[in-house]
Amino acid sequence: MRVLIFDNHQEASDAAANIVAEQLNAKPDSVLGLATGSSPVALYERLIEKHRSEGLDFSLVTTFNLDEYIGLSKSDPQSYHAFMHQHLFDYINIAEQNIYLPSGTSENYRAFCQWYEKQIVLAGGIDLQVLGIGTDGHIAFNEPGSSLGSRTRIKTLAEQTRKDNARYFDSVDDVPHYAITMGVGTILEARKILLLAKGKKKAAAIREAVEGPVTAMNTASALQLHPDATLLLDRKAAEELSLKDYFLEIQKKEPKAP
Ligand code: GLP
């Protein structure tokens, strides 16, 4: 696990955007795994800027989103489909047929989940996966207690997650109780992983994910098992790390390291 600590979230997002751009320049037909929530918004803004000013090309890129609320149609403004169009897809040259998101309105979720996993394999697997983290340490909607080998499936949302995400809805009662989400096992198969976290309210989840045991109680801790996972944190999200100074020292020395 590589832990990078920045003065603020904008710097963390700029660094993440540079890593994504490097990936796309090296492999223009990359497969990206994408996340929703507030954490990746500044990264998406930066990618849009790079598309406009540097010609960063998405024409051959395929994307797979992590999750979607059950019961929300694609056109629902609170759906993750709508979120992705609003924050990224409508502003870059991605081909509509290369965009994959889990369906929140399937007639057969079990079949859909298997189909979704198969599309990831057929696309060649995810080259780079973007993640946020929930206050309870969840990645995608893999709530505490999720199997670390889990695949795409339906999860019941924890009350804390529904409360945290209520800000996007009129009231907490409107937040769906279920979501369809890639599993921890699905996420771990991505070749490279970037996790963005900002703010004090993520500090405890980050401490447990980085310095705690690998446990289903904090599914981000499974990233400790991944060979190429980078955490991009602002100072507040990194505040509770006992290894904070060590990580900062590595970051400073890294360009010169043998
Ligand atoms: C939701 C999403 C996660 C996201 C989390 C954190 O639960 N399913 O993918 O990481 O929210 O959201 P935020 O970045 O808004 O704090």
PDB file of C-alpha atoms and ligand atoms in Angstrom:
ATOM      1  CA  MET A   1       0.000   0.000   0.000  1.00  0.00           C
ATOM      2  CA  ARG A   2       1.377   3.377  -0.987  1.00  0.00           C
ATOM      3  CA  VAL A   3       0.100   6.226   1.179  1.00  0.00           C
ATOM      4  CA  LEU A   4       0.433   9.754  -0.209  1.00  0.00           C
ATOM      5  CA  ILE A   5      -0.498  12.712   1.992  1.00  0.00           C
ATOM      6  CA  PHE A   6      -1.259  16.125   0.489  1.00  0.00           C
ATOM      7  CA  ASP A   7      -1.883  19.553   2.013  1.00  0.00           C
ATOM      8  CA  ASN A   8      -5.382  19.556   0.590  1.00  0.00           C
ATOM      9  CA  HIS A   9      -7.838  17.480  -1.405  1.00  0.00           C
ATOM     10  CA  GLN A  10      -7.279  19.453  -4.617  1.00  0.00           C
ATOM     11  CA  GLU A  11      -3.602  18.455  -4.630  1.00  0.00           C
ATOM     12  CA  ALA A  12      -4.537  14.825  -3.979  1.00  0.00           C
ATOM     13  CA  SER A  13      -7.024  14.964  -6.859  1.00  0.00           C
ATOM     14  CA  ASP A  14      -4.458  16.562  -9.203  1.00  0.00           C
ATOM     15  CA  ALA A  15      -2.003  13.770  -8.398  1.00  0.00           C
ATOM     16  CA  ALA A  16      -4.724  11.162  -9.024  1.00  0.00           C
ATOM     17  CA  ALA A  17      -5.576  12.820 -12.353  1.00  0.00           C
ATOM     18  CA  ASN A  18      -1.906  12.658 -13.387  1.00  0.00           C
ATOM     19  CA  ILE A  19      -1.827   8.929 -12.628  1.00  0.00           C
ATOM     20  CA  VAL A  20      -5.037   8.351 -14.647  1.00  0.00           C
ATOM     21  CA  ALA A  21      -3.649  10.424 -17.531  1.00  0.00           C
ATOM     22  CA  GLU A  22      -0.378   8.424 -17.474  1.00  0.00           C
ATOM     23  CA  GLN A  23      -2.444   5.243 -17.650  1.00  0.00           C
ATOM     24  CA  LEU A  24      -4.474   6.487 -20.643  1.00  0.00           C
ATOM     25  CA  ASN A  25      -1.413   7.787 -22.461  1.00  0.00           C
ATOM     26  CA  ALA A  26       0.374   4.453 -21.994  1.00  0.00           C
ATOM     27  CA  LYS A  27      -2.717   2.425 -22.935  1.00  0.00           C
ATOM     28  CA  PRO A  28      -5.385   4.440 -24.798  1.00  0.00           C
ATOM     29  CA  ASP A  29      -7.885   1.565 -24.635  1.00  0.00           C
ATOM     30  CA  SER A  30      -7.618   1.256 -20.856  1.00  0.00           C
ATOM     31  CA  VAL A  31     -10.454  -0.105 -18.764  1.00  0.00           C
ATOM     32  CA  LEU A  32     -11.226   2.220 -15.862  1.00  0.00           C
ATOM     33  CA  GLY A  33     -13.224   1.344 -12.761  1.00  0.00           C
ATOM     34  CA  LEU A  34     -15.031   4.445 -11.521  1.00  0.00           C
ATOM     35  CA  ALA A  35     -16.585   5.556  -8.251  1.00  0.00           C
ATOM     36  CA  THR A  36     -19.263   8.032  -7.229  1.00  0.00           C
ATOM     37  CA  GLY A  37     -19.601  10.152  -4.081  1.00  0.00           C
ATOM     38  CA  SER A  38     -17.918  13.487  -3.373  1.00  0.00           C
ATOM     39  CA  SER A  39     -14.361  12.078  -3.138  1.00  0.00           C
ATOM     40  CA  PRO A  40     -13.670  11.621  -6.891  1.00  0.00           C
ATOM     41  CA  VAL A  41     -15.488  14.789  -8.086  1.00  0.00           C
ATOM     42  CA  ALA A  42     -12.344  16.989  -8.143  1.00  0.00           C
ATOM     43  CA  LEU A  43     -10.468  14.197  -9.949  1.00  0.00           C
ATOM     44  CA  TYR A  44     -13.197  14.085 -12.609  1.00  0.00           C
ATOM     45  CA  GLU A  45     -13.058  17.893 -12.954  1.00  0.00           C
ATOM     46  CA  ARG A  46      -9.311  17.684 -13.501  1.00  0.00           C
ATOM     47  CA  LEU A  47      -9.733  14.920 -16.109  1.00  0.00           C
ATOM     48  CA  ILE A  48     -12.289  17.059 -17.970  1.00  0.00           C
ATOM     49  CA  GLU A  49      -9.788  19.925 -17.910  1.00  0.00           C
ATOM     50  CA  LYS A  50      -7.028  17.640 -19.230  1.00  0.00           C
ATOM     51  CA  HIS A  51      -9.370  16.459 -21.978  1.00  0.00           C
ATOM     52  CA  ARG A  52     -10.053  20.072 -22.990  1.00  0.00           C
ATOM     53  CA  SER A  53      -6.588  21.570 -22.632  1.00  0.00           C
ATOM     54  CA  GLU A  54      -4.259  18.620 -23.296  1.00  0.00           C
ATOM     55  CA  GLY A  55      -6.479  16.498 -25.515  1.00  0.00           C
ATOM     56  CA  LEU A  56      -6.615  13.606 -23.037  1.00  0.00           C
ATOM     57  CA  ASP A  57      -8.420  11.028 -25.142  1.00  0.00           C
ATOM     58  CA  PHE A  58     -11.214   8.779 -23.871  1.00  0.00           C
ATOM     59  CA  SER A  59     -12.417   7.563 -27.271  1.00  0.00           C
ATOM     60  CA  LEU A  60     -11.103   4.018 -26.740  1.00  0.00           C
ATOM     61  CA  VAL A  61     -11.626   3.880 -22.967  1.00  0.00           C
ATOM     62  CA  THR A  62     -14.135   1.519 -21.335  1.00  0.00           C
ATOM     63  CA  THR A  63     -15.508   2.245 -17.863  1.00  0.00           C
ATOM     64  CA  PHE A  64     -17.169   0.100 -15.219  1.00  0.00           C
ATOM     65  CA  ASN A  65     -18.789   1.802 -12.261  1.00  0.00           C
ATOM     66  CA  LEU A  66     -18.711   0.242  -8.840  1.00  0.00           C
ATOM     67  CA  ASP A  67     -22.313   0.454  -7.768  1.00  0.00           C
ATOM     68  CA  GLU A  68     -25.875   1.722  -8.128  1.00  0.00           C
ATOM     69  CA  TYR A  69     -28.881   2.113  -5.857  1.00  0.00           C
ATOM     70  CA  ILE A  70     -31.589  -0.501  -6.279  1.00  0.00           C
ATOM     71  CA  GLY A  71     -34.866   1.008  -7.419  1.00  0.00           C
ATOM     72  CA  LEU A  72     -33.439   4.130  -9.075  1.00  0.00           C
ATOM     73  CA  SER A  73     -33.745   4.274 -12.854  1.00  0.00           C
ATOM     74  CA  LYS A  74     -30.956   5.657 -15.052  1.00  0.00           C
ATOM     75  CA  SER A  75     -32.799   8.935 -15.421  1.00  0.00           C
ATOM     76  CA  ASP A  76     -33.384   9.444 -11.686  1.00  0.00           C
ATOM     77  CA  PRO A  77     -31.270  12.497 -10.709  1.00  0.00           C
ATOM     78  CA  GLN A  78     -30.098  10.672  -7.556  1.00  0.00           C
ATOM     79  CA  SER A  79     -28.930   7.612  -9.500  1.00  0.00           C
ATOM     80  CA  TYR A  80     -25.234   6.968  -9.942  1.00  0.00           C
ATOM     81  CA  HIS A  81     -25.933   6.807 -13.706  1.00  0.00           C
ATOM     82  CA  ALA A  82     -27.021  10.447 -13.568  1.00  0.00           C
ATOM     83  CA  PHE A  83     -24.111  11.355 -11.272  1.00  0.00           C
ATOM     84  CA  MET A  84     -21.520   9.975 -13.684  1.00  0.00           C
ATOM     85  CA  HIS A  85     -22.997  11.779 -16.673  1.00  0.00           C
ATOM     86  CA  GLN A  86     -23.257  15.002 -14.706  1.00  0.00           C
ATOM     87  CA  HIS A  87     -19.714  14.874 -13.323  1.00  0.00           C
ATOM     88  CA  LEU A  88     -17.733  13.230 -16.130  1.00  0.00           C
ATOM     89  CA  PHE A  89     -19.242  11.432 -19.116  1.00  0.00           C
ATOM     90  CA  ASP A  90     -21.095  14.411 -20.606  1.00  0.00           C
ATOM     91  CA  TYR A  91     -17.831  16.369 -20.843  1.00  0.00           C
ATOM     92  CA  ILE A  92     -15.382  13.853 -22.338  1.00  0.00           C
ATOM     93  CA  ASN A  93     -15.217  11.945 -25.630  1.00  0.00           C
ATOM     94  CA  ILE A  94     -16.162   8.545 -24.240  1.00  0.00           C
ATOM     95  CA  ALA A  95     -18.277   6.261 -26.452  1.00  0.00           C
ATOM     96  CA  GLU A  96     -21.685   5.610 -24.877  1.00  0.00           C
ATOM     97  CA  GLN A  97     -21.412   1.872 -25.651  1.00  0.00           C
ATOM     98  CA  ASN A  98     -18.171   1.698 -23.601  1.00  0.00           C
ATOM     99  CA  ILE A  99     -19.867   2.910 -20.400  1.00  0.00           C
ATOM    100  CA  TYR A 100     -21.000   0.208 -17.961  1.00  0.00           C
ATOM    101  CA  LEU A 101     -22.877   0.815 -14.709  1.00  0.00           C
ATOM    102  CA  PRO A 102     -24.734  -1.737 -12.617  1.00  0.00           C
ATOM    103  CA  SER A 103     -28.482  -1.571 -13.209  1.00  0.00           C
ATOM    104  CA  GLY A 104     -30.715  -0.423 -10.373  1.00  0.00           C
ATOM    105  CA  THR A 105     -33.823  -1.650 -12.158  1.00  0.00           C
ATOM    106  CA  SER A 106     -33.064  -5.171 -13.344  1.00  0.00           C
ATOM    107  CA  GLU A 107     -35.752  -7.836 -13.541  1.00  0.00           C
ATOM    108  CA  ASN A 108     -33.206 -10.492 -12.634  1.00  0.00           C
ATOM    109  CA  TYR A 109     -30.392  -9.170 -10.463  1.00  0.00           C
ATOM    110  CA  ARG A 110     -28.625 -12.481 -10.093  1.00  0.00           C
ATOM    111  CA  ALA A 111     -28.314 -12.814 -13.881  1.00  0.00           C
ATOM    112  CA  PHE A 112     -27.383  -9.145 -14.200  1.00  0.00           C
ATOM    113  CA  CYS A 113     -24.564  -9.460 -11.641  1.00  0.00           C
ATOM    114  CA  GLN A 114     -23.117 -12.450 -13.489  1.00  0.00           C
ATOM    115  CA  TRP A 115     -23.410 -10.573 -16.793  1.00  0.00           C
ATOM    116  CA  TYR A 116     -21.641  -7.530 -15.298  1.00  0.00           C
ATOM    117  CA  GLU A 117     -18.730  -9.621 -14.004  1.00  0.00           C
ATOM    118  CA  LYS A 118     -18.469 -11.274 -17.424  1.00  0.00           C
ATOM    119  CA  GLN A 119     -18.328  -7.921 -19.226  1.00  0.00           C
ATOM    120  CA  ILE A 120     -15.379  -6.909 -17.035  1.00  0.00           C
ATOM    121  CA  VAL A 121     -13.550 -10.099 -18.008  1.00  0.00           C
ATOM    122  CA  LEU A 122     -14.439  -9.690 -21.711  1.00  0.00           C
ATOM    123  CA  ALA A 123     -13.087  -6.120 -21.609  1.00  0.00           C
ATOM    124  CA  GLY A 124      -9.753  -7.546 -20.399  1.00  0.00           C
ATOM    125  CA  GLY A 125     -10.170  -6.718 -16.696  1.00  0.00           C
ATOM    126  CA  ILE A 126      -9.935  -3.350 -14.980  1.00  0.00           C
ATOM    127  CA  ASP A 127      -6.594  -1.591 -15.487  1.00  0.00           C
ATOM    128  CA  LEU A 128      -7.152   1.173 -12.950  1.00  0.00           C
ATOM    129  CA  GLN A 129      -9.854   1.359 -10.297  1.00  0.00           C
ATOM    130  CA  VAL A 130     -10.814   4.627  -8.576  1.00  0.00           C
ATOM    131  CA  LEU A 131     -12.266   4.311  -5.068  1.00  0.00           C
ATOM    132  CA  GLY A 132     -13.606   6.486  -2.268  1.00  0.00           C
ATOM    133  CA  ILE A 133     -14.179   5.195   1.262  1.00  0.00           C
ATOM    134  CA  GLY A 134     -17.223   5.296   3.517  1.00  0.00           C
ATOM    135  CA  THR A 135     -17.037   6.468   7.133  1.00  0.00           C
ATOM    136  CA  ASP A 136     -17.382   2.785   8.108  1.00  0.00           C
ATOM    137  CA  GLY A 137     -14.487   1.817   5.827  1.00  0.00           C
ATOM    138  CA  HIS A 138     -16.619   0.502   2.980  1.00  0.00           C
ATOM    139  CA  ILE A 139     -15.380   0.496  -0.612  1.00  0.00           C
ATOM    140  CA  ALA A 140     -18.126   0.624  -3.262  1.00  0.00           C
ATOM    141  CA  PHE A 141     -21.073  -0.578  -1.147  1.00  0.00           C
ATOM    142  CA  ASN A 142     -19.178  -3.397   0.545  1.00  0.00           C
ATOM    143  CA  GLU A 143     -20.440  -2.706   4.019  1.00  0.00           C
ATOM    144  CA  PRO A 144     -18.762  -4.044   7.178  1.00  0.00           C
ATOM    145  CA  GLY A 145     -19.193  -7.818   7.254  1.00  0.00           C
ATOM    146  CA  SER A 146     -18.863  -8.210   3.472  1.00  0.00           C
ATOM    147  CA  SER A 147     -16.802 -11.198   2.380  1.00  0.00           C
ATOM    148  CA  LEU A 148     -13.365 -10.137   1.198  1.00  0.00           C
ATOM    149  CA  GLY A 149     -13.852 -12.560  -1.702  1.00  0.00           C
ATOM    150  CA  SER A 150     -17.264 -11.169  -2.664  1.00  0.00           C
ATOM    151  CA  ARG A 151     -18.346 -10.561  -6.261  1.00  0.00           C
ATOM    152  CA  THR A 152     -20.940  -8.209  -7.783  1.00  0.00           C
ATOM    153  CA  ARG A 153     -24.191  -8.661  -5.850  1.00  0.00           C
ATOM    154  CA  ILE A 154     -26.926  -6.886  -3.912  1.00  0.00           C
ATOM    155  CA  LYS A 155     -26.037  -5.463  -0.498  1.00  0.00           C
ATOM    156  CA  THR A 156     -28.255  -4.079   2.226  1.00  0.00           C
ATOM    157  CA  LEU A 157     -26.986  -0.606   3.130  1.00  0.00           C
ATOM    158  CA  ALA A 158     -25.909   0.071   6.715  1.00  0.00           C
ATOM    159  CA  GLU A 159     -27.897   2.763   8.542  1.00  0.00           C
ATOM    160  CA  GLN A 160     -24.744   4.882   8.848  1.00  0.00           C
ATOM    161  CA  THR A 161     -24.237   4.771   5.079  1.00  0.00           C
ATOM    162  CA  ARG A 162     -27.866   5.755   4.450  1.00  0.00           C
ATOM    163  CA  LYS A 163     -27.428   8.682   6.865  1.00  0.00           C
ATOM    164  CA  ASP A 164     -24.098   9.701   5.260  1.00  0.00           C
ATOM    165  CA  ASN A 165     -25.624   9.628   1.779  1.00  0.00           C
ATOM    166  CA  ALA A 166     -28.878  11.369   2.797  1.00  0.00           C
ATOM    167  CA  ARG A 167     -27.309  14.685   1.765  1.00  0.00           C
ATOM    168  CA  TYR A 168     -27.933  13.750  -1.857  1.00  0.00           C
ATOM    169  CA  PHE A 169     -31.657  13.094  -1.211  1.00  0.00           C
ATOM    170  CA  ASP A 170     -34.555  15.152   0.154  1.00  0.00           C
ATOM    171  CA  SER A 171     -34.527  13.112   3.357  1.00  0.00           C
ATOM    172  CA  VAL A 172     -32.932   9.967   4.790  1.00  0.00           C
ATOM    173  CA  ASP A 173     -36.227   8.137   4.180  1.00  0.00           C
ATOM    174  CA  ASP A 174     -35.666   8.550   0.448  1.00  0.00           C
ATOM    175  CA  VAL A 175     -32.263   6.813   0.526  1.00  0.00           C
ATOM    176  CA  PRO A 176     -32.661   3.307  -0.908  1.00  0.00           C
ATOM    177  CA  HIS A 177     -32.080   0.374   1.440  1.00  0.00           C
ATOM    178  CA  TYR A 178     -30.295  -1.771  -1.146  1.00  0.00           C
ATOM    179  CA  ALA A 179     -27.577  -1.345  -3.725  1.00  0.00           C
ATOM    180  CA  ILE A 180     -25.931  -3.460  -6.397  1.00  0.00           C
ATOM    181  CA  THR A 181     -22.171  -3.360  -5.954  1.00  0.00           C
ATOM    182  CA  MET A 182     -18.973  -4.885  -7.251  1.00  0.00           C
ATOM    183  CA  GLY A 183     -17.560  -7.185  -4.581  1.00  0.00           C
ATOM    184  CA  VAL A 184     -14.295  -6.781  -2.704  1.00  0.00           C
ATOM    185  CA  GLY A 185     -12.963  -9.737  -4.724  1.00  0.00           C
ATOM    186  CA  THR A 186     -13.969  -7.992  -7.968  1.00  0.00           C
ATOM    187  CA  ILE A 187     -12.201  -4.781  -6.900  1.00  0.00           C
ATOM    188  CA  LEU A 188      -9.024  -6.586  -5.827  1.00  0.00           C
ATOM    189  CA  GLU A 189      -8.646  -7.964  -9.368  1.00  0.00           C
ATOM    190  CA  ALA A 190      -8.050  -4.453 -10.773  1.00  0.00           C
ATOM    191  CA  ARG A 191      -4.394  -4.077 -11.803  1.00  0.00           C
ATOM    192  CA  LYS A 192      -3.981  -0.700 -10.137  1.00  0.00           C
ATOM    193  CA  ILE A 193      -6.105   0.969  -7.456  1.00  0.00           C
ATOM    194  CA  LEU A 194      -6.361   4.625  -6.403  1.00  0.00           C
ATOM    195  CA  LEU A 195      -8.337   5.496  -3.268  1.00  0.00           C
ATOM    196  CA  LEU A 196      -9.156   9.133  -2.519  1.00  0.00           C
ATOM    197  CA  ALA A 197     -10.184  10.298   0.954  1.00  0.00           C
ATOM    198  CA  LYS A 198     -10.731  13.783   2.314  1.00  0.00           C
ATOM    199  CA  GLY A 199     -11.635  15.256   5.639  1.00  0.00           C
ATOM    200  CA  LYS A 200     -11.574  14.396   9.305  1.00  0.00           C
ATOM    201  CA  LYS A 201     -14.663  12.221   9.105  1.00  0.00           C
ATOM    202  CA  LYS A 202     -12.675   9.669   7.084  1.00  0.00           C
ATOM    203  CA  ALA A 203      -9.636   9.664   9.420  1.00  0.00           C
ATOM    204  CA  ALA A 204     -10.721   6.712  11.591  1.00  0.00           C
ATOM    205  CA  ALA A 205     -11.724   4.573   8.595  1.00  0.00           C
ATOM    206  CA  ILE A 206      -8.372   5.349   6.939  1.00  0.00           C
ATOM    207  CA  ARG A 207      -6.421   4.462  10.106  1.00  0.00           C
ATOM    208  CA  GLU A 208      -8.169   1.100  10.308  1.00  0.00           C
ATOM    209  CA  ALA A 209      -7.786   0.447   6.577  1.00  0.00           C
ATOM    210  CA  VAL A 210      -4.037   1.178   6.591  1.00  0.00           C
ATOM    211  CA  GLU A 211      -2.862   0.185  10.064  1.00  0.00           C
ATOM    212  CA  GLY A 212      -5.529  -2.192  11.288  1.00  0.00           C
ATOM    213  CA  PRO A 213      -5.825  -5.889  10.493  1.00  0.00           C
ATOM    214  CA  VAL A 214      -7.243  -7.013   7.158  1.00  0.00           C
ATOM    215  CA  THR A 215     -10.852  -7.460   8.147  1.00  0.00           C
ATOM    216  CA  ALA A 216     -14.336  -7.634   6.691  1.00  0.00           C
ATOM    217  CA  MET A 217     -15.229  -4.977   9.305  1.00  0.00           C
ATOM    218  CA  ASN A 218     -13.391  -2.388   7.184  1.00  0.00           C
ATOM    219  CA  THR A 219     -13.452  -3.595   3.597  1.00  0.00           C
ATOM    220  CA  ALA A 220     -10.893  -0.983   2.478  1.00  0.00           C
ATOM    221  CA  SER A 221      -8.372  -2.886   4.636  1.00  0.00           C
ATOM    222  CA  ALA A 222      -8.446  -5.607   1.935  1.00  0.00           C
ATOM    223  CA  LEU A 223      -6.357  -3.205  -0.171  1.00  0.00           C
ATOM    224  CA  GLN A 224      -3.408  -4.187   2.059  1.00  0.00           C
ATOM    225  CA  LEU A 225      -3.419  -7.417   0.027  1.00  0.00           C
ATOM    226  CA  HIS A 226      -3.226  -5.594  -3.310  1.00  0.00           C
ATOM    227  CA  PRO A 227       0.185  -5.239  -5.018  1.00  0.00           C
ATOM    228  CA  ASP A 228      -0.489  -1.769  -6.492  1.00  0.00           C
ATOM    229  CA  ALA A 229      -2.880   0.254  -4.346  1.00  0.00           C
ATOM    230  CA  THR A 230      -2.263   3.969  -3.724  1.00  0.00           C
ATOM    231  CA  LEU A 231      -4.142   6.036  -1.149  1.00  0.00           C
ATOM    232  CA  LEU A 232      -4.279   9.778  -1.862  1.00  0.00           C
ATOM    233  CA  LEU A 233      -5.241  11.570   1.347  1.00  0.00           C
ATOM    234  CA  ASP A 234      -5.571  15.145   2.471  1.00  0.00           C
ATOM    235  CA  ARG A 235      -3.971  16.009   5.814  1.00  0.00           C
ATOM    236  CA  LYS A 236      -7.201  15.645   7.739  1.00  0.00           C
ATOM    237  CA  ALA A 237      -7.969  12.168   6.437  1.00  0.00           C
ATOM    238  CA  ALA A 238      -4.386  11.149   7.321  1.00  0.00           C
ATOM    239  CA  GLU A 239      -4.539  12.706  10.790  1.00  0.00           C
ATOM    240  CA  GLU A 240      -4.951   9.464  12.783  1.00  0.00           C
ATOM    241  CA  LEU A 241      -2.229   7.442  11.057  1.00  0.00           C
ATOM    242  CA  SER A 242       0.517   6.569  13.508  1.00  0.00           C
ATOM    243  CA  LEU A 243       2.860   6.124  10.509  1.00  0.00           C
ATOM    244  CA  LYS A 244       1.942   9.535   9.099  1.00  0.00           C
ATOM    245  CA  ASP A 245       5.457  11.021   9.447  1.00  0.00           C
ATOM    246  CA  TYR A 246       7.035   7.919   7.947  1.00  0.00           C
ATOM    247  CA  PHE A 247       4.673   8.062   4.952  1.00  0.00           C
ATOM    248  CA  LEU A 248       5.489  11.758   4.459  1.00  0.00           C
ATOM    249  CA  GLU A 249       9.212  11.000   4.615  1.00  0.00           C
ATOM    250  CA  ILE A 250       8.875   8.247   1.999  1.00  0.00           C
ATOM    251  CA  GLN A 251       6.887  10.603  -0.204  1.00  0.00           C
ATOM    252  CA  LYS A 252       9.636  13.214   0.021  1.00  0.00           C
ATOM    253  CA  LYS A 253      12.460  10.742  -0.636  1.00  0.00           C
ATOM    254  CA  GLU A 254      10.633   8.635  -3.210  1.00  0.00           C
ATOM    255  CA  PRO A 255      11.822  10.449  -6.357  1.00  0.00           C
ATOM    256  CA  LYS A 256      15.429   9.814  -5.258  1.00  0.00           C
ATOM    257  CA  ALA A 257      14.945   6.273  -3.948  1.00  0.00           C
ATOM    258  CA  PRO A 258      16.978   3.518  -5.646  1.00  0.00           C
TER     259      PRO A 258
HETATM  260  C1  GLP B   1     -20.927   5.746  -1.237  1.00  0.00           C
HETATM  261  C2  GLP B   1     -20.313   5.046  -2.440  1.00  0.00           C
HETATM  262  C3  GLP B   1     -18.837   4.794  -2.245  1.00  0.00           C
HETATM  263  C4  GLP B   1     -18.164   6.059  -1.760  1.00  0.00           C
HETATM  264  C5  GLP B   1     -18.762   6.496  -0.447  1.00  0.00           C
HETATM  265  C6  GLP B   1     -18.085   7.716   0.136  1.00  0.00           C
HETATM  266  O1  GLP B   1     -21.304   4.913  -0.235  1.00  0.00           O
HETATM  267  N1  GLP B   1     -20.959   3.805  -2.716  1.00  0.00           N
HETATM  268  O2  GLP B   1     -18.270   4.354  -3.468  1.00  0.00           O
HETATM  269  O3  GLP B   1     -16.782   5.849  -1.624  1.00  0.00           O
HETATM  270  O4  GLP B   1     -20.122   6.773  -0.685  1.00  0.00           O
HETATM  271  O5  GLP B   1     -18.704   8.879  -0.351  1.00  0.00           O
HETATM  272  P1  GLP B   1     -18.079  10.320  -0.275  1.00  0.00           P
HETATM  273  O6  GLP B   1     -16.938  10.313  -1.235  1.00  0.00           O
HETATM  274  O7  GLP B   1     -19.178  11.231  -0.737  1.00  0.00           O
HETATM  275  O8  GLP B   1     -17.665  10.542   1.117  1.00  0.00           O
END
